[in-house]
PDB file of N, CA and C in Angstrom:
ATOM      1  N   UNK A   1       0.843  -1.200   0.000  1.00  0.00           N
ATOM      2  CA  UNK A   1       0.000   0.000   0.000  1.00  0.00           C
ATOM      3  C   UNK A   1       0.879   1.251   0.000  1.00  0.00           C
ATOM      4  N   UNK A   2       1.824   1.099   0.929  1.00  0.00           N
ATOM      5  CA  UNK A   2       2.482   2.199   0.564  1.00  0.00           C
ATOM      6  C   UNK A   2       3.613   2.552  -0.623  1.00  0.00           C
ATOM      7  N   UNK A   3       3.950   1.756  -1.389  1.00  0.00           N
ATOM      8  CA  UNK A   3       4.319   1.915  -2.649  1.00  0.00           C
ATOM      9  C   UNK A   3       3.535   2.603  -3.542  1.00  0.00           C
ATOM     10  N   UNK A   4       2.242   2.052  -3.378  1.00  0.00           N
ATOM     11  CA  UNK A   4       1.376   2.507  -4.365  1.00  0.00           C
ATOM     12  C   UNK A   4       0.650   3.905  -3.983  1.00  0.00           C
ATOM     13  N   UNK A   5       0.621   4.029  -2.699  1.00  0.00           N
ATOM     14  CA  UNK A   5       0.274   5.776  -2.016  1.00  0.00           C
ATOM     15  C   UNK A   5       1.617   6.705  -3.255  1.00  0.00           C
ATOM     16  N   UNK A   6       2.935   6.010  -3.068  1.00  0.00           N
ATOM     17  CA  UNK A   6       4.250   6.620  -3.197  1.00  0.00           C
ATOM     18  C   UNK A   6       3.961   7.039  -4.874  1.00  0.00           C
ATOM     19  N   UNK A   7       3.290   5.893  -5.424  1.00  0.00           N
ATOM     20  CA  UNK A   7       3.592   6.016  -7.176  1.00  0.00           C
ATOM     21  C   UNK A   7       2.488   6.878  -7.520  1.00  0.00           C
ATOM     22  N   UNK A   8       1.506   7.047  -6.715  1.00  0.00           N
ATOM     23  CA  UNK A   8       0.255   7.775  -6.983  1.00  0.00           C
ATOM     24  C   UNK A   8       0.375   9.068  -6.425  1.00  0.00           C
ATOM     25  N   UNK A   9       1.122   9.430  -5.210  1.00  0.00           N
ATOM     26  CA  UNK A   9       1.415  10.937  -4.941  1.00  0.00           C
ATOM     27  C   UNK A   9       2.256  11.330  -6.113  1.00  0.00           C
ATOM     28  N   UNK A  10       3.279  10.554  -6.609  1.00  0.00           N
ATOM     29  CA  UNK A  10       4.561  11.163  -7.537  1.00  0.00           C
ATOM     30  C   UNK A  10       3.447  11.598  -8.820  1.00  0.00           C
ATOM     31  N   UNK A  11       2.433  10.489  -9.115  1.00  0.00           N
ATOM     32  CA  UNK A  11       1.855  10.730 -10.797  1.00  0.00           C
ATOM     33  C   UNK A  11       0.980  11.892 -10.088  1.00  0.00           C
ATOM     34  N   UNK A  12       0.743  12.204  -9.126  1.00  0.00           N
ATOM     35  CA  UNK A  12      -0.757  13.657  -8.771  1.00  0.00           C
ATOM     36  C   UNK A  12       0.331  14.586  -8.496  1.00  0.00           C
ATOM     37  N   UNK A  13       1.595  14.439  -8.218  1.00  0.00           N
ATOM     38  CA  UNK A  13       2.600  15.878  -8.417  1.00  0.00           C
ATOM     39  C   UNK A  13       3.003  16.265  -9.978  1.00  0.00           C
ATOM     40  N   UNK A  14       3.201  15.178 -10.584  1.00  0.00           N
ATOM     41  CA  UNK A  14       3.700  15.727 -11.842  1.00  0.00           C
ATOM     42  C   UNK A  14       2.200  16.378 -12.470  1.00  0.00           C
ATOM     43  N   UNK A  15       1.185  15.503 -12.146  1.00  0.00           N
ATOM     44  CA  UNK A  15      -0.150  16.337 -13.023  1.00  0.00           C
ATOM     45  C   UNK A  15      -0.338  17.654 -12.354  1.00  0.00           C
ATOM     46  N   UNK A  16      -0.189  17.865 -11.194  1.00  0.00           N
ATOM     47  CA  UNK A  16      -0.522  18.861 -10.445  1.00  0.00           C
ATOM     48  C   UNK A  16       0.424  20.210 -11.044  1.00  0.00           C
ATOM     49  N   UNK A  17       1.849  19.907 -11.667  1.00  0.00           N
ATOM     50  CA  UNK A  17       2.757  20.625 -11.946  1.00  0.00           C
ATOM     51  C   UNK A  17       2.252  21.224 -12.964  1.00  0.00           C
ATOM     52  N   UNK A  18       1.695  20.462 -14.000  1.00  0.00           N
ATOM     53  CA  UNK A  18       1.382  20.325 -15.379  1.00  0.00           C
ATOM     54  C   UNK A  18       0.029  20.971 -15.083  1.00  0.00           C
ATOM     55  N   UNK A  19      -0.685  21.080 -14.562  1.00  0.00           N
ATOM     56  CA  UNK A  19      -1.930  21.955 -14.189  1.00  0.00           C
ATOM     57  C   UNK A  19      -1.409  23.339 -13.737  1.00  0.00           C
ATOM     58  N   UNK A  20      -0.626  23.120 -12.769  1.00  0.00           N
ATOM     59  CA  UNK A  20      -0.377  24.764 -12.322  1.00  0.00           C
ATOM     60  C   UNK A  20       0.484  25.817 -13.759  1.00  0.00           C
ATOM     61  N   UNK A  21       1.032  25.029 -14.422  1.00  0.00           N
ATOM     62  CA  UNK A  21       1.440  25.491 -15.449  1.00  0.00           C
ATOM     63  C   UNK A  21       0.856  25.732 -16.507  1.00  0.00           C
ATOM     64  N   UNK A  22      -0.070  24.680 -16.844  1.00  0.00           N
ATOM     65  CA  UNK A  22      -1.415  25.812 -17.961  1.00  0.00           C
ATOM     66  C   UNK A  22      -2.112  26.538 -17.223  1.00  0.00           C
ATOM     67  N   UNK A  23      -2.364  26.775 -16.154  1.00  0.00           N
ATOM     68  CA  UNK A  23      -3.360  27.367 -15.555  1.00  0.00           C
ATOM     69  C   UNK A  23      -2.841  28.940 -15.441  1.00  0.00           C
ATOM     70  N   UNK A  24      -1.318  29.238 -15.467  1.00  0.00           N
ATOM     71  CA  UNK A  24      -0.647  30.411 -15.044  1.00  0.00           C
ATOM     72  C   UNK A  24      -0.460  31.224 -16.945  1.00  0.00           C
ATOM     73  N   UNK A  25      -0.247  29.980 -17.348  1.00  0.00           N
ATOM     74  CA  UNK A  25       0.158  29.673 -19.194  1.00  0.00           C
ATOM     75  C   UNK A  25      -1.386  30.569 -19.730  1.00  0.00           C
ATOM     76  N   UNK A  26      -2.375  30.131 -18.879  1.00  0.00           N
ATOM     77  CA  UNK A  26      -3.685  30.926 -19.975  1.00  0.00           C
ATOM     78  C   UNK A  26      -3.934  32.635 -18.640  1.00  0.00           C
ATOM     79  N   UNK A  27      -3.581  32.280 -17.744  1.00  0.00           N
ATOM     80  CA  UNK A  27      -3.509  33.544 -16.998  1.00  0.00           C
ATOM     81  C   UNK A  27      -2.858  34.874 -17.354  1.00  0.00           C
ATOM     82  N   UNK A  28      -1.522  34.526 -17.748  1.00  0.00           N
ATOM     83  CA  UNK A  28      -0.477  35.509 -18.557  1.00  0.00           C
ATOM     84  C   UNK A  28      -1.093  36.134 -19.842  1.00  0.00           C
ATOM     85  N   UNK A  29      -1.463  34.751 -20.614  1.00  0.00           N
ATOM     86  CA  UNK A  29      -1.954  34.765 -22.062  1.00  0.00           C
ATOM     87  C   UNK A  29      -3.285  35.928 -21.721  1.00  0.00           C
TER      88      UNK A  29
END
């Protein structure tokens, strides 16, 4: 279980990154 907490926080940080970055990307725009 906790491997899979580990691989599933890492994949909701990288999306989370990738969200805060279009989100700032159409803000600027």
């Amino acid at each position: 279980m906790s491997a899979n907490t580990q691989r599933t926080r890492e994949f909701t940080g990288r999306h989370m990154l990738t969200t805060i970055l279009a989100f700032f990307g159409v803000v600027i725009a």
